[in-house]
Short mmCIF file of C-alpha atoms in Angstrom, two decimals:
data_model
loop_
_atom_site.label_atom_id
_atom_site.label_comp_id
_atom_site.label_asym_id
_atom_site.label_seq_id
_atom_site.Cartn_x
_atom_site.Cartn_y
_atom_site.Cartn_z
CA MET R 4 -22.19 -34.46 13.58
CA SER R 5 -19.82 -34.88 10.63
CA ALA R 6 -17.20 -32.30 9.73
CA ARG R 7 -18.04 -29.85 6.95
CA ILE R 8 -15.43 -29.28 4.25
CA PHE R 9 -14.92 -26.12 2.16
CA ARG R 10 -12.66 -26.17 -0.91
CA ALA R 11 -10.40 -23.21 -1.73
CA ARG R 12 -9.07 -22.33 -5.18
CA HIS R 13 -5.85 -20.82 -3.79
CA ALA R 14 -3.75 -22.30 -0.99
CA MET R 15 -0.29 -22.23 0.55
CA GLY R 16 1.53 -22.97 3.76
CA PRO R 17 1.43 -25.60 6.51
CA THR R 18 -1.58 -27.46 7.88
CA VAL R 19 -2.86 -25.92 11.12
CA ARG R 20 -5.81 -26.36 13.46
CA GLY R 21 -7.30 -23.78 15.82
CA PRO R 22 -10.15 -21.44 16.78
CA THR R 23 -11.54 -18.87 14.34
CA LEU R 24 -12.04 -15.13 14.44
CA VAL R 25 -14.70 -14.41 11.82
CA ALA R 26 -15.92 -11.13 10.36
CA HIS R 27 -17.18 -9.89 7.01
CA ASP R 28 -14.46 -7.25 6.93
CA GLY R 29 -11.10 -6.66 5.27
CA PHE R 30 -7.54 -7.30 6.38
CA SER R 31 -4.34 -5.31 6.30
CA ALA R 32 -1.61 -5.77 8.88
CA ARG R 33 -0.67 -2.08 8.73
CA TYR R 34 -4.18 -0.62 8.68
CA ASP R 35 -5.94 -2.93 11.09
CA LEU R 36 -3.54 -4.24 13.71
CA ASN R 37 -1.61 -3.14 16.75
CA ARG R 38 1.16 -5.63 16.07
CA ILE R 39 2.91 -4.84 19.34
CA ASN R 40 -0.07 -5.89 21.44
CA GLY R 41 -1.43 -8.44 18.96
CA VAL R 42 -4.94 -6.99 18.68
CA PHE R 43 -7.11 -5.48 15.97
CA SER R 44 -6.77 -1.73 16.51
CA ARG R 45 -8.59 -0.03 13.64
CA PRO R 46 -11.63 1.54 15.34
CA THR R 47 -14.01 0.70 12.50
CA HIS R 48 -12.89 -2.93 12.12
CA LYS R 49 -15.47 -5.48 13.24
CA LEU R 50 -12.81 -7.32 15.26
CA VAL R 51 -11.44 -4.24 17.02
CA GLY R 52 -9.96 -5.07 20.40
CA GLN R 53 -9.75 -8.82 19.76
CA SER R 54 -6.48 -10.73 19.96
CA TYR R 55 -5.45 -12.45 16.74
CA ALA R 56 -2.43 -14.41 17.97
CA GLY R 57 -2.89 -18.13 17.41
CA LYS R 58 -6.28 -17.60 15.75
CA ILE R 59 -7.45 -18.57 12.29
CA LEU R 60 -8.76 -15.36 10.75
CA VAL R 61 -11.77 -15.82 8.46
CA LEU R 62 -12.33 -12.54 6.63
CA ASP R 63 -13.68 -11.17 3.39
CA THR R 64 -10.79 -9.69 1.44
CA ALA R 65 -7.39 -8.04 1.52
CA LYS R 66 -7.37 -4.30 2.06
CA GLY R 67 -4.85 -1.54 1.98
CA GLY R 68 -1.24 -1.39 1.00
CA VAL R 69 1.85 -3.47 0.57
CA ALA R 70 3.28 -3.60 4.10
CA THR R 71 1.64 -6.91 5.00
CA ALA R 72 4.14 -8.59 2.70
CA TRP R 73 6.84 -7.85 5.31
CA MET R 74 4.68 -7.68 8.42
CA LEU R 75 3.51 -11.32 8.49
CA HIS R 76 7.19 -12.36 8.55
CA GLU R 77 7.92 -9.89 11.34
CA MET R 78 4.87 -11.04 13.32
CA GLN R 79 5.87 -14.68 12.84
CA SER R 80 9.36 -13.94 14.20
CA ARG R 81 7.81 -12.76 17.50
CA GLY R 82 5.16 -15.47 17.65
CA ILE R 83 2.34 -12.89 17.69
CA VAL R 84 0.76 -13.91 14.41
CA PRO R 85 -2.48 -15.43 13.17
CA LEU R 86 -2.32 -19.19 12.77
CA ALA R 87 -3.84 -18.93 9.30
CA LEU R 88 -5.63 -16.50 7.00
CA VAL R 89 -8.82 -17.64 5.27
CA LEU R 90 -10.43 -15.14 2.91
CA ASN R 91 -13.02 -14.93 0.19
CA SER R 92 -10.41 -13.16 -1.95
CA VAL R 93 -6.83 -12.01 -1.49
CA ASN R 94 -4.55 -9.58 -3.21
CA PRO R 95 -0.94 -10.39 -4.15
CA ILE R 96 0.36 -8.76 -0.98
CA LEU R 97 -1.26 -11.25 1.36
CA ALA R 98 0.01 -14.13 -0.75
CA GLN R 99 3.53 -12.67 -0.85
CA GLY R 100 3.45 -12.10 2.90
CA ALA R 101 2.20 -15.60 3.61
CA ALA R 102 4.94 -17.00 1.39
CA LEU R 103 7.71 -15.12 3.21
CA GLY R 104 6.22 -15.60 6.67
CA ASP R 105 5.20 -19.25 6.15
CA VAL R 106 1.65 -18.50 7.25
CA ALA R 107 -1.10 -20.87 6.11
CA MET R 108 -3.59 -19.29 3.72
CA LEU R 109 -6.71 -20.31 1.83
CA ALA R 110 -8.71 -18.10 -0.53
CA GLY R 111 -11.47 -18.35 -3.09
CA PHE R 112 -14.51 -20.40 -2.06
CA ASP R 113 -17.82 -21.14 -3.77
CA GLU R 114 -19.69 -19.43 -0.94
CA ASP R 115 -19.10 -16.52 1.42
CA ILE R 116 -16.73 -18.19 3.84
CA THR R 117 -17.36 -15.55 6.51
CA ALA R 118 -21.03 -16.58 6.56
CA ALA R 119 -20.30 -20.29 6.50
CA ILE R 120 -17.86 -20.48 9.43
CA PRO R 121 -19.04 -19.57 12.95
CA HIS R 122 -17.00 -17.18 15.05
CA GLY R 123 -14.98 -19.16 17.58
CA ALA R 124 -15.38 -22.49 15.79
CA GLU R 125 -12.55 -25.04 15.73
CA VAL R 126 -11.30 -25.54 12.16
CA GLU R 127 -8.45 -27.20 10.29
CA VAL R 128 -6.71 -25.43 7.42
CA ASN R 129 -5.03 -27.89 5.04
CA PRO R 130 -3.39 -26.02 2.16
CA GLN R 131 -1.93 -29.18 0.62
CA ALA R 132 -5.46 -30.47 0.08
CA GLY R 133 -6.83 -26.96 -0.42
CA VAL R 134 -9.56 -27.45 2.18
CA LEU R 135 -10.94 -25.84 5.28
CA THR R 136 -12.62 -28.29 7.65
CA LEU R 137 -15.17 -27.17 10.22
CA LEU R 138 -14.60 -29.60 13.07
CA GLY R 139 -17.20 -31.00 15.42
CA MET F 20 4.90 -22.87 -13.87
CA LYS F 21 6.74 -23.11 -17.16
CA LEU F 22 10.38 -22.02 -16.82
CA ASN F 23 12.80 -21.27 -19.64
CA ASP F 24 16.38 -22.51 -19.58
CA GLU F 25 17.71 -19.40 -17.85
CA GLU F 26 15.04 -19.64 -15.17
CA LYS F 27 15.76 -23.34 -14.67
CA ASP F 28 19.43 -22.44 -14.11
CA ILE F 29 18.48 -19.77 -11.57
CA LEU F 30 16.24 -22.24 -9.76
CA ALA F 31 19.06 -24.79 -9.74
CA GLY F 32 21.30 -22.27 -8.01
CA LYS F 33 23.66 -21.73 -10.95
CA ALA F 34 23.35 -17.93 -10.56
CA GLY F 35 23.88 -18.13 -6.82
CA PHE F 36 21.86 -18.45 -3.63
CA VAL F 37 20.18 -15.02 -3.70
CA PRO F 38 18.51 -15.25 -7.14
CA GLN F 39 17.62 -18.87 -6.37
CA GLN F 40 15.78 -17.83 -3.21
CA ALA F 41 14.10 -15.01 -5.09
CA LEU F 42 12.82 -17.30 -7.81
CA GLN F 43 11.60 -19.87 -5.28
CA HIS F 44 9.55 -17.11 -3.65
CA GLN F 45 8.18 -15.99 -7.01
CA ILE F 46 7.16 -19.52 -7.97
CA LYS F 47 5.34 -19.96 -4.65
CA VAL F 48 3.36 -16.76 -5.25
CA GLY F 49 2.88 -17.43 -8.96
CA GLU F 50 1.51 -20.92 -8.38
CA PHE F 51 -0.86 -19.57 -5.72
CA PHE F 52 -2.42 -17.35 -8.40
CA GLY F 53 -2.15 -19.88 -11.23
CA ALA F 54 0.52 -18.02 -13.21
CA GLU F 55 1.62 -20.03 -16.25
CA ASP F 56 5.07 -18.48 -16.53
CA LEU F 57 7.21 -15.46 -15.70
CA VAL F 58 7.28 -12.16 -17.56
CA PRO F 59 10.45 -10.01 -17.90
CA VAL F 60 10.21 -6.68 -16.06
CA SER F 61 12.23 -3.53 -16.70
CA GLN F 62 12.06 -1.82 -13.29
CA ALA F 63 11.36 -2.77 -9.68
CA HIS F 64 10.31 -0.56 -6.76
CA VAL F 65 10.75 -1.90 -3.23
CA MET F 66 8.70 -0.86 -0.18
CA ALA F 67 10.78 -1.62 2.88
CA ASP F 68 10.38 0.76 5.80
CA THR F 69 11.80 -0.78 8.95
CA GLU F 70 8.60 -0.54 10.95
CA SER F 71 7.29 -3.11 8.47
CA LEU F 72 10.47 -5.20 8.32
CA GLY F 73 11.26 -5.20 12.01
CA GLU F 74 14.43 -6.83 13.26
CA ALA F 75 13.49 -10.08 11.51
CA GLY F 76 13.12 -8.45 8.10
CA VAL F 77 16.36 -6.52 8.40
CA ARG F 78 18.20 -9.71 9.38
CA TRP F 79 16.66 -11.45 6.40
CA LEU F 80 17.96 -8.68 4.13
CA GLU F 81 21.37 -8.80 5.78
CA GLY F 82 21.46 -12.53 5.13
CA LEU F 83 20.99 -11.91 1.41
CA ALA F 84 23.53 -9.09 1.44
CA ALA F 85 26.15 -11.31 3.10
CA THR F 86 26.28 -13.50 0.00
CA ALA F 87 29.46 -13.26 -2.07
CA ASP F 88 29.67 -10.28 -4.37
CA GLY F 89 28.77 -11.26 -7.91
CA GLN F 90 25.84 -13.40 -6.77
CA ARG F 91 23.65 -10.94 -4.97
CA ARG F 92 23.05 -7.87 -7.10
CA VAL F 93 19.81 -6.86 -8.80
CA ARG F 94 19.64 -7.30 -12.59
CA ILE F 95 17.36 -4.38 -13.45
CA PRO F 96 16.95 -0.82 -12.11
CA THR F 97 15.56 -1.41 -8.62
CA ILE F 98 14.59 1.59 -6.51
CA THR F 99 13.13 2.17 -3.06
CA ASP F 100 9.92 3.52 -1.60
CA PRO F 101 10.20 6.03 1.30
CA ARG F 102 12.32 5.04 4.26
CA GLY F 103 11.18 5.17 7.86
CA THR F 104 12.89 8.41 8.70
CA ASP F 105 14.49 11.60 7.53
CA PHE F 106 17.74 11.27 9.48
CA ALA F 107 18.09 15.06 9.61
CA LYS F 108 14.67 15.43 11.28
CA ALA F 109 14.50 12.28 13.44
CA ASP F 110 14.66 14.31 16.67
CA LEU F 111 11.68 16.37 15.59
CA LEU F 112 9.72 13.15 15.09
CA GLY F 113 10.81 11.72 18.43
CA GLN F 114 12.31 8.63 16.81
CA THR F 115 14.74 6.55 18.84
CA SER F 116 18.30 5.50 18.10
CA THR F 117 17.06 1.89 17.81
CA MET F 118 14.79 2.89 14.94
CA LEU F 119 17.57 4.80 13.21
CA ASP F 120 20.07 1.96 13.65
CA LEU F 121 17.60 -0.44 12.05
CA GLU F 122 17.16 1.99 9.15
CA ARG F 123 20.93 2.24 8.66
CA ARG F 124 21.30 -1.53 8.63
CA ALA F 125 18.50 -1.93 6.08
CA ILE F 126 20.02 0.73 3.84
CA ALA F 127 23.46 -0.91 4.02
CA ALA F 128 21.96 -4.25 3.03
CA PHE F 129 20.03 -2.76 0.12
CA VAL F 130 23.14 -1.00 -1.16
CA LYS F 131 25.05 -4.29 -1.11
CA LEU F 132 22.26 -5.84 -3.16
CA GLY F 133 22.68 -3.10 -5.77
CA VAL F 134 19.41 -1.34 -4.97
CA THR F 135 19.24 2.39 -5.79
CA MET F 136 18.04 4.27 -2.71
CA THR F 137 15.60 6.72 -4.28
CA ASP F 138 13.29 6.64 -1.22
CA THR F 139 10.26 7.89 -3.07
CA CYS F 140 6.63 6.94 -3.67
CA ILE F 141 6.30 9.41 -6.55
CA ASN F 142 8.89 7.85 -8.84
CA TYR F 143 6.46 8.31 -11.74
CA GLN F 144 6.85 12.07 -11.20
CA THR F 145 10.53 12.18 -10.25
CA ILE F 146 12.57 9.17 -11.46
CA GLN F 147 11.19 7.55 -14.60
CA ALA F 148 7.54 6.98 -15.43
CA PRO F 149 6.86 3.60 -17.04
CA THR F 150 5.39 3.53 -20.52
CA ARG F 151 2.33 1.84 -21.96
CA ASN F 152 2.51 -1.95 -21.81
CA GLU F 153 5.83 -1.85 -19.96
CA HIS F 154 5.89 -4.73 -17.49
CA VAL F 155 7.24 -3.57 -14.10
CA ALA F 156 7.28 -4.80 -10.50
CA PHE F 157 6.27 -1.84 -8.39
CA GLY F 158 5.70 -1.92 -4.69
CA ASP F 159 3.72 1.00 -3.39
CA THR F 160 0.00 0.85 -4.06
CA GLY F 161 -0.09 4.49 -5.14
CA VAL F 162 2.78 3.89 -7.54
CA VAL F 163 1.13 0.78 -8.98
CA ILE F 164 -2.28 2.32 -9.54
CA TYR F 165 -0.81 5.45 -11.16
CA SER F 166 1.54 3.42 -13.35
CA ASN F 167 -1.17 1.00 -14.45
CA SER F 168 -3.93 3.55 -14.93
CA ILE F 169 -2.29 6.78 -16.09
CA CYS F 170 0.81 5.36 -17.78
CA GLY F 171 -0.75 2.12 -19.08
CA ALA F 172 2.07 0.05 -17.58
CA ARG F 173 1.56 -3.45 -16.20
CA SER F 174 2.18 -4.27 -12.57
CA ASN F 175 0.62 -6.09 -9.69
CA PHE F 176 1.04 -4.90 -6.13
CA GLU F 177 4.53 -6.21 -5.40
CA GLY F 178 5.30 -6.15 -1.69
CA GLY F 179 8.90 -5.60 -0.64
CA PRO F 180 10.05 -9.23 -0.78
CA SER F 181 8.47 -9.78 -4.19
CA ALA F 182 9.66 -6.51 -5.70
CA LEU F 183 13.18 -7.28 -4.52
CA ALA F 184 12.83 -10.78 -5.97
CA ALA F 185 11.84 -9.22 -9.29
CA GLY F 186 14.90 -7.00 -9.16
CA LEU F 187 17.11 -10.02 -8.50
CA THR F 188 15.65 -12.24 -11.23
CA GLY F 189 14.54 -9.58 -13.73
CA ARG F 190 11.06 -11.11 -14.00
CA THR F 191 7.84 -11.66 -12.10
CA PRO F 192 4.99 -14.18 -12.23
CA ARG F 193 2.59 -13.46 -15.09
CA TYR F 194 -0.82 -13.12 -13.46
CA GLY F 195 -3.23 -10.35 -12.50
CA PHE F 196 -2.59 -7.02 -14.21
CA HIS F 197 0.13 -8.41 -16.47
CA LEU F 198 -2.71 -10.14 -18.38
CA PRO F 199 -4.86 -8.11 -20.82
CA GLU F 200 -8.10 -9.82 -19.81
CA THR F 201 -7.68 -8.80 -16.14
CA ARG F 202 -7.43 -5.15 -17.16
CA ARG F 203 -11.02 -4.98 -18.45
CA ALA F 204 -13.38 -2.90 -16.33
CA SER F 205 -15.66 -4.77 -13.95
CA LEU F 206 -17.36 -1.72 -12.39
CA ARG F 207 -18.76 1.33 -14.19
CA VAL F 208 -18.92 4.47 -12.07
CA ARG F 209 -20.54 7.72 -13.16
CA VAL F 210 -19.55 10.83 -11.21
CA ASP F 211 -21.68 13.97 -11.16
CA PHE F 212 -18.88 16.45 -10.49
CA THR F 213 -15.14 16.94 -10.95
CA PRO F 214 -13.20 17.77 -7.78
CA THR F 215 -10.92 20.78 -7.69
CA THR F 216 -8.95 20.20 -4.50
CA LEU F 217 -6.45 17.42 -3.80
CA ASN F 218 -8.46 16.28 -0.77
CA GLY F 219 -11.56 16.24 -2.96
CA TRP F 220 -9.82 14.04 -5.53
CA GLY F 221 -8.59 11.79 -2.74
CA ALA F 222 -12.04 11.55 -1.19
CA LEU F 223 -13.56 10.65 -4.57
CA GLY F 224 -10.89 7.98 -4.96
CA GLY F 225 -11.82 6.69 -1.51
CA VAL F 226 -15.53 6.54 -2.38
CA ILE F 227 -14.81 4.61 -5.59
CA GLY F 228 -12.34 2.36 -3.78
CA ARG F 229 -15.02 1.40 -1.29
CA LEU F 230 -17.51 0.76 -4.10
CA ALA F 231 -15.02 -1.40 -5.97
CA GLY F 232 -14.23 -3.44 -2.89
CA ASN F 233 -11.27 -5.65 -3.74
CA TYR F 234 -8.04 -5.94 -5.70
CA TRP F 235 -9.54 -7.73 -8.70
CA SER F 236 -12.15 -5.04 -9.34
CA VAL F 237 -11.33 -2.54 -12.11
CA PRO F 238 -13.46 0.62 -12.13
CA VAL F 239 -14.05 2.64 -15.28
CA ILE F 240 -15.14 6.16 -14.42
CA GLU F 241 -17.26 8.47 -16.56
CA GLY F 242 -18.08 12.12 -16.04
CA ILE F 243 -14.68 13.64 -15.20
CA GLU F 244 -14.42 16.98 -16.95
CA GLY F 245 -11.28 18.58 -18.35
CA SER F 246 -7.80 17.13 -18.02
CA PRO F 247 -6.89 16.33 -14.41
CA ARG F 248 -3.33 17.17 -13.33
CA SER F 249 -0.79 14.61 -12.24
CA ASP F 250 -1.04 15.62 -8.56
CA GLN F 251 -4.82 15.32 -8.65
CA LEU F 252 -4.67 11.84 -10.14
CA LYS F 253 -1.90 10.96 -7.70
CA HIS F 254 -4.23 11.61 -4.74
CA PHE F 255 -7.20 10.04 -6.56
CA GLY F 256 -5.34 6.82 -7.29
CA ALA F 257 -3.53 6.59 -3.96
CA ALA F 258 -6.82 6.87 -2.07
CA MET F 259 -8.61 4.39 -4.33
CA ALA F 260 -5.77 1.92 -3.80
CA SER F 261 -5.85 2.53 -0.07
CA PHE F 262 -9.61 2.32 0.51
CA GLY F 263 -10.26 -0.49 -1.94
CA SER F 264 -6.92 -2.21 -2.60
CA ILE F 265 -7.49 -1.23 -6.24
CA ALA F 266 -4.56 -1.49 -8.67
CA LEU F 267 -6.08 -0.19 -11.90
CA PHE F 268 -8.80 2.22 -12.96
CA HIS F 269 -9.78 3.72 -16.27
CA LEU F 270 -11.10 7.22 -16.94
CA ALA F 271 -13.29 7.07 -20.03
CA GLY F 272 -11.84 9.33 -22.70
CA LEU F 273 -8.74 10.19 -20.64
CA THR F 274 -6.53 7.26 -19.68
CA PRO F 275 -4.60 5.37 -22.35
CA GLU F 276 -6.54 2.12 -22.45
CA ALA F 277 -9.99 3.76 -22.40
CA THR F 278 -10.18 6.12 -25.34
CA ARG F 279 -13.79 5.00 -25.45
CA LEU F 280 -15.74 3.28 -22.69
CA THR F 281 -16.21 0.21 -24.85
CA ASP F 282 -12.43 -0.22 -25.18
CA VAL F 283 -12.42 -1.54 -21.61
CA ALA F 284 -16.03 -2.37 -20.71
CA ALA F 285 -19.09 -4.09 -22.05
CA ALA F 286 -21.59 -1.46 -23.19
CA ASP F 287 -24.23 -2.88 -20.87
CA LEU F 288 -22.09 -2.85 -17.72
CA PRO F 289 -24.45 -1.47 -15.04
CA VAL F 290 -23.80 2.07 -13.83
CA VAL F 291 -23.08 2.92 -10.20
CA ARG F 292 -23.10 6.58 -9.18
CA ALA F 293 -20.59 8.45 -7.04
CA THR F 294 -21.87 11.87 -6.02
CA ARG F 295 -20.62 15.04 -4.44
CA ALA F 296 -22.68 14.10 -1.38
CA ASP F 297 -20.78 10.80 -1.12
CA VAL F 298 -17.50 12.69 -1.17
CA ASP F 299 -18.69 15.26 1.37
CA ASN F 300 -19.97 12.50 3.64
CA LEU F 301 -16.65 10.67 3.53
CA GLN F 302 -14.78 13.84 4.48
CA ARG F 303 -17.23 14.76 7.24
CA SER F 304 -17.02 11.27 8.72
CA TYR F 305 -13.40 11.94 9.65
CA HIS F 306 -14.04 15.36 11.20
CA THR F 307 -14.37 14.10 14.76
CA ASP F 308 -12.78 17.03 16.60
CA ASP F 309 -12.18 20.73 16.14
CA GLN F 310 -8.73 20.83 17.74
CA VAL F 311 -5.61 19.51 16.05
CA ASP F 312 -2.29 18.38 17.50
CA VAL F 313 -0.36 18.15 14.25
CA VAL F 314 -0.82 18.94 10.56
CA VAL F 315 0.72 16.60 8.00
CA PHE F 316 1.13 16.80 4.24
CA SER F 317 2.30 13.38 3.06
CA ALA F 318 1.09 10.13 1.45
CA PRO F 319 1.96 10.51 -1.32
CA GLN F 320 5.11 12.62 -1.01
CA LEU F 321 4.58 16.16 -2.25
CA SER F 322 5.56 17.26 -5.73
CA LEU F 323 7.40 20.50 -6.35
CA PHE F 324 4.10 22.12 -7.35
CA GLU F 325 2.40 21.04 -4.13
CA LEU F 326 5.29 22.51 -2.14
CA ARG F 327 5.04 25.72 -4.13
CA ASP F 328 1.33 25.98 -3.32
CA LEU F 329 2.02 25.20 0.33
CA ALA F 330 4.78 27.82 0.51
CA GLU F 331 2.38 30.46 -0.78
CA LEU F 332 -0.14 29.57 1.90
CA CYS F 333 2.55 29.75 4.59
CA ASP F 334 3.66 33.28 3.81
CA GLY F 335 2.96 35.60 6.74
CA ARG F 336 1.87 32.77 9.04
CA ARG F 337 3.10 31.72 12.47
CA PHE F 338 2.11 28.14 13.28
CA THR F 339 1.01 27.15 16.76
CA VAL F 340 1.03 23.40 16.15
CA PRO F 341 3.62 21.32 14.28
CA MET F 342 3.18 21.25 10.52
CA LEU F 343 5.08 18.60 8.58
CA ALA F 344 5.42 18.52 4.78
CA VAL F 345 7.04 15.38 3.38
CA THR F 346 8.62 15.12 -0.03
CA SER F 347 11.08 13.01 -1.97
CA PRO F 348 14.87 13.37 -1.99
CA GLN F 349 14.58 14.35 -5.66
CA VAL F 350 12.15 17.22 -5.03
CA LYS F 351 13.66 18.52 -1.79
CA PRO F 352 16.78 20.15 -3.35
CA ASP F 353 14.59 21.98 -5.86
CA ALA F 354 12.25 23.10 -3.07
CA ASP F 355 15.31 24.41 -1.24
CA ARG F 356 16.63 26.11 -4.38
CA MET F 357 13.30 27.77 -5.16
CA GLY F 358 12.95 29.02 -1.61
CA TYR F 359 9.83 26.96 -0.86
CA THR F 360 11.44 25.16 2.07
CA ALA F 361 12.55 28.43 3.66
CA ARG F 362 9.07 29.95 3.29
CA ILE F 363 7.38 26.92 4.87
CA GLU F 364 9.91 26.70 7.68
CA SER F 365 9.78 30.46 8.34
CA ALA F 366 6.16 29.95 9.33
CA GLY F 367 7.18 27.19 11.74
CA GLY F 368 6.60 24.22 9.45
CA SER F 369 9.11 21.49 8.64
CA VAL F 370 9.94 19.99 5.26
CA LEU F 371 11.05 16.38 5.53
CA SER F 372 12.54 14.24 2.81
CA GLY F 373 12.83 10.58 1.83
CA MET F 374 10.20 9.25 4.23
CA CYS F 375 6.44 9.10 4.47
CA PHE F 376 4.54 9.88 7.64
CA TYR F 377 2.69 6.59 8.06
CA GLN F 378 5.82 4.58 7.23
CA SER F 379 7.88 6.25 9.96
CA TYR F 380 6.82 4.46 13.15
CA ALA F 381 3.51 6.34 13.21
CA ARG F 382 2.36 4.81 16.48
CA GLU F 383 5.60 5.54 18.32
CA ILE F 384 5.89 9.14 17.10
CA SER F 385 2.27 9.71 18.10
CA GLU F 386 3.05 8.56 21.63
CA ALA F 387 6.36 10.46 21.78
CA ASN F 388 4.82 13.77 20.70
CA GLY F 389 1.25 13.55 21.95
CA TRP F 390 -0.03 13.64 18.38
CA LYS F 391 -3.56 12.23 18.18
CA ARG F 392 -5.72 14.73 16.31
CA LEU F 393 -4.11 15.03 12.90
CA ALA F 394 -5.23 17.20 10.00
CA THR F 395 -4.17 16.38 6.45
CA ASN F 396 -5.29 16.82 2.86
CA SER F 397 -4.44 13.17 2.11
CA ALA F 398 -7.40 10.79 1.99
CA LYS F 399 -4.94 7.91 1.92
CA LEU F 400 -3.39 9.07 5.16
CA VAL F 401 -6.68 9.37 7.03
CA ASN F 402 -7.60 5.86 5.91
CA ILE F 403 -4.37 4.42 7.30
CA LEU F 404 -3.83 6.24 10.56
CA GLY F 405 -6.89 5.16 12.56
CA GLY F 406 -5.31 1.80 13.28
CA TYR F 407 -2.20 3.58 14.58
CA GLY F 408 -4.25 5.35 17.25
CA TYR F 409 -4.75 8.72 15.55
CA ARG F 410 -7.94 10.68 14.99
CA PRO F 411 -7.14 11.77 11.44
CA MET F 412 -9.15 14.53 9.77
CA LEU F 413 -9.38 15.30 6.06
CA ALA F 414 -9.49 18.89 4.82
CA SER F 415 -8.15 21.12 2.08
CA MET F 416 -4.55 22.30 2.07
CA GLU F 417 -5.82 25.80 2.90
CA SER F 418 -7.88 24.58 5.87
CA CYS F 419 -4.97 22.50 7.13
CA VAL F 420 -2.65 25.51 7.02
CA ASP F 421 -5.27 27.54 8.86
CA ALA F 422 -5.39 24.75 11.46
CA ALA F 423 -1.62 24.85 11.85
CA SER F 424 -1.96 28.55 12.65
CA SER F 425 -4.97 28.47 14.97
CA GLY F 426 -4.90 24.92 16.32
CA ARG F 427 -8.51 24.53 15.15
CA LEU F 428 -9.85 22.83 12.04
CA ALA F 429 -12.84 24.67 10.61
CA ARG F 430 -15.92 22.65 9.73
CA THR F 431 -17.16 22.86 6.14
#
């Protein structure tokens, strides 16, 4: 089976490869995460209880406030951080946080990326090329 | 991105390492969003509580602050969002010396960078409201949505690093809500009632925020009667920004860019309704317990008028659970002078200053004090605190004060 490729309109950060956590839900580091334990903690989040460290998060859109702009950097410093963020749309805060924290990010696809990528799939995020590749 | 000669010099390091780093960050973000150039900004507002920064963020700030004087100071008025503590009340919150040391280090670094430590998220009520078409770089979502919508200013959500960068370079990437075309309404909402309470305004903002769904959506709202007060629109906007990540709304016939609906929206934009039942349902969905462990008025910080109203409700009371009211360092001296602080604290409440509840190590102070079931009149606060392990409940200021007295939150 050949790899499927999805093109993003917005991209930054290093190329990474890893397993996905997928949900049609939002993302805010302050609202949704227990950053000490590295799990989604917001009771109503579809990924509640799941560990995000080393995972490529595939989610719908950015939610909430401005704290994520600092928090991705803080999470990166402790190594308890998502490998990459892949979203249908982002707000400036996620982009600013990814820039400071050097976290790979892709956003803006021609289809709902949360429907296109299976939960737990192995993917490669290549911001230089602006593509997400569903492997194997 | 197109850079002018001054910006090219900054990028080349001719103004020093700190502005160079700031501009590099801005170009990275600007290119991500396809910004063509940078736009001068007149004010910046930096969110930087130390729970968000952590040790790594404070060290990063200290690295900037260690640069030689003359090459590290902000170029425009640059102010701060609430800090992570009120040093005078840290014991009450159960905060540790490690948290306070981190706060002190962050403050020292900001001061070296020339930042003015206003520690407020209601700067549009207390410091200097921006004016129509004024380009700014503000960094609290409630501040941005109020400034964009009520004042007609132009700002994106600028997180701490980007707002500080704007302060250091005096500009920000021109994308998003700096562009006229992005400010057009994309969602038309008709409401069938006008709230009267602050929690009601916040809940309506939350309902519309959920309908709008993401940062790039701009709701225009019809059906609001009368002239809402600043505090009402403060809660409305803060909740909409929190629930939906929304940065701009228009109120047809009220806000400066929407004298008429067609000023901001196509006449045939489909109508979505937001009803009193939607608002009631949102509030009821948070009422998961009848007992409360703590009552909090915060997010946004309280205005002098809110503290006056709260003081009146506190007269003759004796609270059985902690009641915290959080305001800005600009309002607190007036609240003291008018006697509002004394009236609230005579009932057993506490007035805190220069912080915001959710920005003050909310998880740790919950664990330190056994605070889980929290009553508040802030829709923004209930939306945030679930992830921190709380069971937040939304009610009127009156019901919250009753709960502080009895330990029980009445169902409505």
